[in-house]
Short mmCIF file of C-alpha atoms in Angstrom, two decimals:
data_model
loop_
_atom_site.label_atom_id
_atom_site.label_comp_id
_atom_site.label_asym_id
_atom_site.label_seq_id
_atom_site.Cartn_x
_atom_site.Cartn_y
_atom_site.Cartn_z
CA MET A 928 -68.89 -20.05 132.73
CA ASP A 929 -72.38 -20.87 131.64
CA ARG A 930 -73.81 -23.82 133.61
CA LYS A 931 -74.42 -25.75 130.37
CA THR A 932 -70.80 -25.45 129.27
CA ASN A 933 -68.47 -28.25 130.31
CA VAL A 934 -64.72 -27.60 130.48
CA SER A 935 -62.02 -30.24 130.03
CA ALA A 936 -58.33 -29.66 130.75
CA ILE A 937 -55.69 -31.63 128.87
CA LEU A 938 -52.20 -31.66 130.33
CA LEU A 939 -49.50 -32.92 127.96
CA ALA A 940 -46.70 -34.90 129.60
CA GLY A 941 -45.37 -37.03 126.76
CA GLY A 942 -42.14 -35.23 125.88
CA SER A 943 -38.66 -36.66 125.83
CA GLY A 944 -36.51 -33.96 127.43
CA THR A 945 -33.93 -34.15 124.64
CA ARG A 946 -33.42 -30.40 124.23
CA PHE A 947 -33.65 -29.97 128.00
CA GLY A 948 -30.70 -32.31 128.46
CA ALA A 949 -32.48 -34.58 130.94
CA ASP A 950 -31.93 -38.32 131.15
CA GLY A 951 -35.67 -38.81 130.80
CA ASN A 952 -38.87 -36.87 130.42
CA LYS A 953 -38.28 -33.38 131.81
CA VAL A 954 -41.74 -33.13 133.39
CA TYR A 955 -40.60 -35.56 136.10
CA VAL A 956 -37.40 -33.62 136.88
CA GLN A 957 -37.50 -32.17 140.40
CA ALA A 958 -37.81 -28.39 140.73
CA ASN A 959 -37.81 -27.09 144.28
CA GLY A 960 -38.44 -30.61 145.57
CA ARG A 961 -41.38 -31.41 143.28
CA PRO A 962 -41.73 -32.82 139.76
CA ILE A 963 -42.15 -30.01 137.22
CA LEU A 964 -45.47 -31.52 136.13
CA GLN A 965 -46.92 -31.26 139.65
CA TYR A 966 -47.05 -27.46 139.44
CA SER A 967 -49.38 -27.54 136.40
CA ILE A 968 -51.52 -30.27 137.97
CA ASP A 969 -52.03 -28.12 141.08
CA VAL A 970 -53.02 -25.05 139.04
CA LEU A 971 -55.47 -26.92 136.81
CA GLU A 972 -57.07 -28.60 139.81
CA ALA A 973 -57.47 -25.23 141.57
CA ALA A 974 -58.96 -23.44 138.56
CA GLU A 975 -62.69 -22.72 138.81
CA GLY A 976 -64.89 -24.18 136.10
CA ILE A 977 -62.84 -27.21 135.01
CA GLU A 978 -64.84 -30.40 135.33
CA GLU A 979 -62.62 -32.95 133.61
CA TRP A 980 -58.87 -33.49 133.86
CA ILE A 981 -56.88 -35.50 131.31
CA LEU A 982 -53.18 -36.30 131.58
CA VAL A 983 -51.58 -37.42 128.33
CA VAL A 984 -48.51 -39.50 129.17
CA LYS A 985 -45.74 -41.06 127.17
CA ASP A 986 -46.11 -44.79 126.61
CA GLY A 987 -44.25 -46.62 129.36
CA GLU A 988 -44.48 -43.70 131.82
CA GLN A 989 -47.90 -44.45 133.32
CA ASP A 990 -46.19 -45.67 136.52
CA LEU A 991 -44.30 -42.36 136.81
CA ALA A 992 -47.53 -40.42 136.33
CA GLU A 993 -49.25 -42.41 139.05
CA THR A 994 -46.63 -41.24 141.58
CA LEU A 995 -47.86 -37.64 141.23
CA GLU A 996 -50.29 -36.06 143.70
CA PHE A 997 -53.85 -35.64 142.45
CA SER A 998 -56.78 -34.18 144.37
CA LYS A 999 -59.17 -34.63 141.42
CA SER A 1000 -59.95 -37.67 139.29
CA TRP A 1001 -57.69 -37.59 136.22
CA LYS A 1002 -57.95 -39.73 133.08
CA LEU A 1003 -54.55 -41.08 132.03
CA VAL A 1004 -54.36 -41.23 128.24
CA PRO A 1005 -51.44 -42.62 126.22
CA GLY A 1006 -49.67 -40.05 124.08
CA GLY A 1007 -48.67 -40.29 120.46
CA ALA A 1008 -45.41 -40.15 118.51
CA THR A 1009 -45.72 -36.36 118.12
CA ARG A 1010 -47.20 -33.52 120.14
CA GLN A 1011 -50.00 -33.24 117.59
CA GLU A 1012 -50.89 -36.93 118.03
CA SER A 1013 -50.81 -36.54 121.82
CA VAL A 1014 -53.21 -33.58 121.60
CA LEU A 1015 -55.48 -35.63 119.32
CA HIS A 1016 -55.51 -38.50 121.85
CA GLY A 1017 -56.36 -36.03 124.63
CA LEU A 1018 -59.13 -34.45 122.56
CA ALA A 1019 -60.59 -37.89 121.79
CA ALA A 1020 -60.84 -38.53 125.55
CA ALA A 1021 -62.30 -35.10 126.36
CA GLY A 1022 -66.01 -34.57 126.83
CA GLY A 1023 -65.99 -30.81 127.37
CA ASP A 1024 -67.55 -28.16 125.17
CA ILE A 1025 -64.43 -26.12 125.91
CA VAL A 1026 -61.01 -27.73 126.08
CA LEU A 1027 -57.94 -26.20 127.67
CA ILE A 1028 -54.61 -27.65 126.54
CA HIS A 1029 -51.43 -27.08 128.53
CA ASP A 1030 -47.85 -28.29 128.09
CA GLY A 1031 -46.74 -29.93 131.35
CA ALA A 1032 -43.18 -28.76 130.75
CA ARG A 1033 -44.36 -25.18 131.32
CA PRO A 1034 -44.83 -25.09 135.11
CA LEU A 1035 -45.27 -21.34 135.57
CA ILE A 1036 -48.93 -21.18 134.58
CA ARG A 1037 -51.09 -19.39 137.13
CA THR A 1038 -54.71 -19.96 138.09
CA GLU A 1039 -55.52 -16.42 136.95
CA ASP A 1040 -54.15 -17.30 133.47
CA VAL A 1041 -56.60 -20.20 133.26
CA ASP A 1042 -59.42 -17.97 134.51
CA ARG A 1043 -58.62 -15.35 131.85
CA CYS A 1044 -58.70 -18.00 129.11
CA LEU A 1045 -62.07 -19.25 130.30
CA GLU A 1046 -63.37 -15.67 130.27
CA ALA A 1047 -61.92 -15.01 126.81
CA VAL A 1048 -63.61 -18.01 125.17
CA LYS A 1049 -66.95 -16.47 126.08
CA GLU A 1050 -66.16 -13.79 123.49
CA VAL A 1051 -63.91 -15.53 120.94
CA PRO A 1052 -63.67 -19.13 119.69
CA GLY A 1053 -60.13 -19.70 120.98
CA CYS A 1054 -57.28 -18.11 122.87
CA THR A 1055 -53.74 -18.71 124.08
CA ILE A 1056 -51.48 -17.44 126.83
CA ALA A 1057 -48.43 -15.47 125.75
CA VAL A 1058 -45.81 -13.33 127.43
CA ARG A 1059 -43.67 -10.64 125.93
CA SER A 1060 -40.15 -11.70 125.10
CA LYS A 1061 -37.50 -10.47 127.48
CA ASP A 1062 -34.70 -11.63 125.22
CA THR A 1063 -33.41 -10.25 121.95
CA ILE A 1064 -34.46 -12.68 119.23
CA LYS A 1065 -32.82 -12.81 115.83
CA LEU A 1066 -34.47 -14.42 112.83
CA GLY A 1067 -32.04 -16.22 110.55
CA ASP A 1068 -31.99 -17.68 107.08
CA GLU A 1069 -30.99 -21.17 105.99
CA LYS A 1070 -27.29 -20.19 106.30
CA ASP A 1071 -27.86 -18.85 109.84
CA LEU A 1072 -27.32 -15.27 108.70
CA VAL A 1073 -29.39 -12.72 110.57
CA LEU A 1074 -32.38 -11.50 108.61
CA CYS A 1075 -33.82 -9.24 111.28
CA THR A 1076 -34.16 -8.60 114.97
CA THR A 1077 -37.65 -8.94 116.39
CA GLU A 1078 -39.14 -6.03 118.27
CA ARG A 1079 -39.43 -6.89 121.96
CA SER A 1080 -42.30 -4.49 122.55
CA ARG A 1081 -44.48 -6.70 120.36
#
C-alpha cells in the first residue's frame, strides 16, 4: 500500500443467529474452543497494511465483545437494525481512505485474502472475495418451481 493510504477494517458482529439456529448471536458460538468471531479478529489483526480496526456489535452485546482477545486497539461501534445500517455506522467511525468490510459470521477468511483485496484496490475502486460454489444451486420462481440450475464452473 502507498504510505499515504490509510486502511480501516470493519468487522460486522451484529447478527441474530436466527437462520443458524443459535440461542443468540452466532458469532459468539464456540468453534474448536473459540468464538467464531475470534478467527476473523485474528486474521484482520495479522493482515499487513490495516491501521484501524472497528468492531460493529449488536446493542446489548458490548460485554460479550469485550471478552474476545484483541492484540490491536479496536473501536467498538453499536450496530443498526439492519446489516446496511451496521455498515453505515462502521463507515461513519472509519477514518481510512480504503475500508475493508467483513462479516464476522464468516470465520474462514485468510490473511492472503485480505492481502489480495488490498492489492486489487490499487487497480480498481472496489473488490470482494468469492469462492466457486461446490453445491448445485437451483433458482426458483415465486411458486418454488425450478427455473434453472446455475452453472458451478461460474
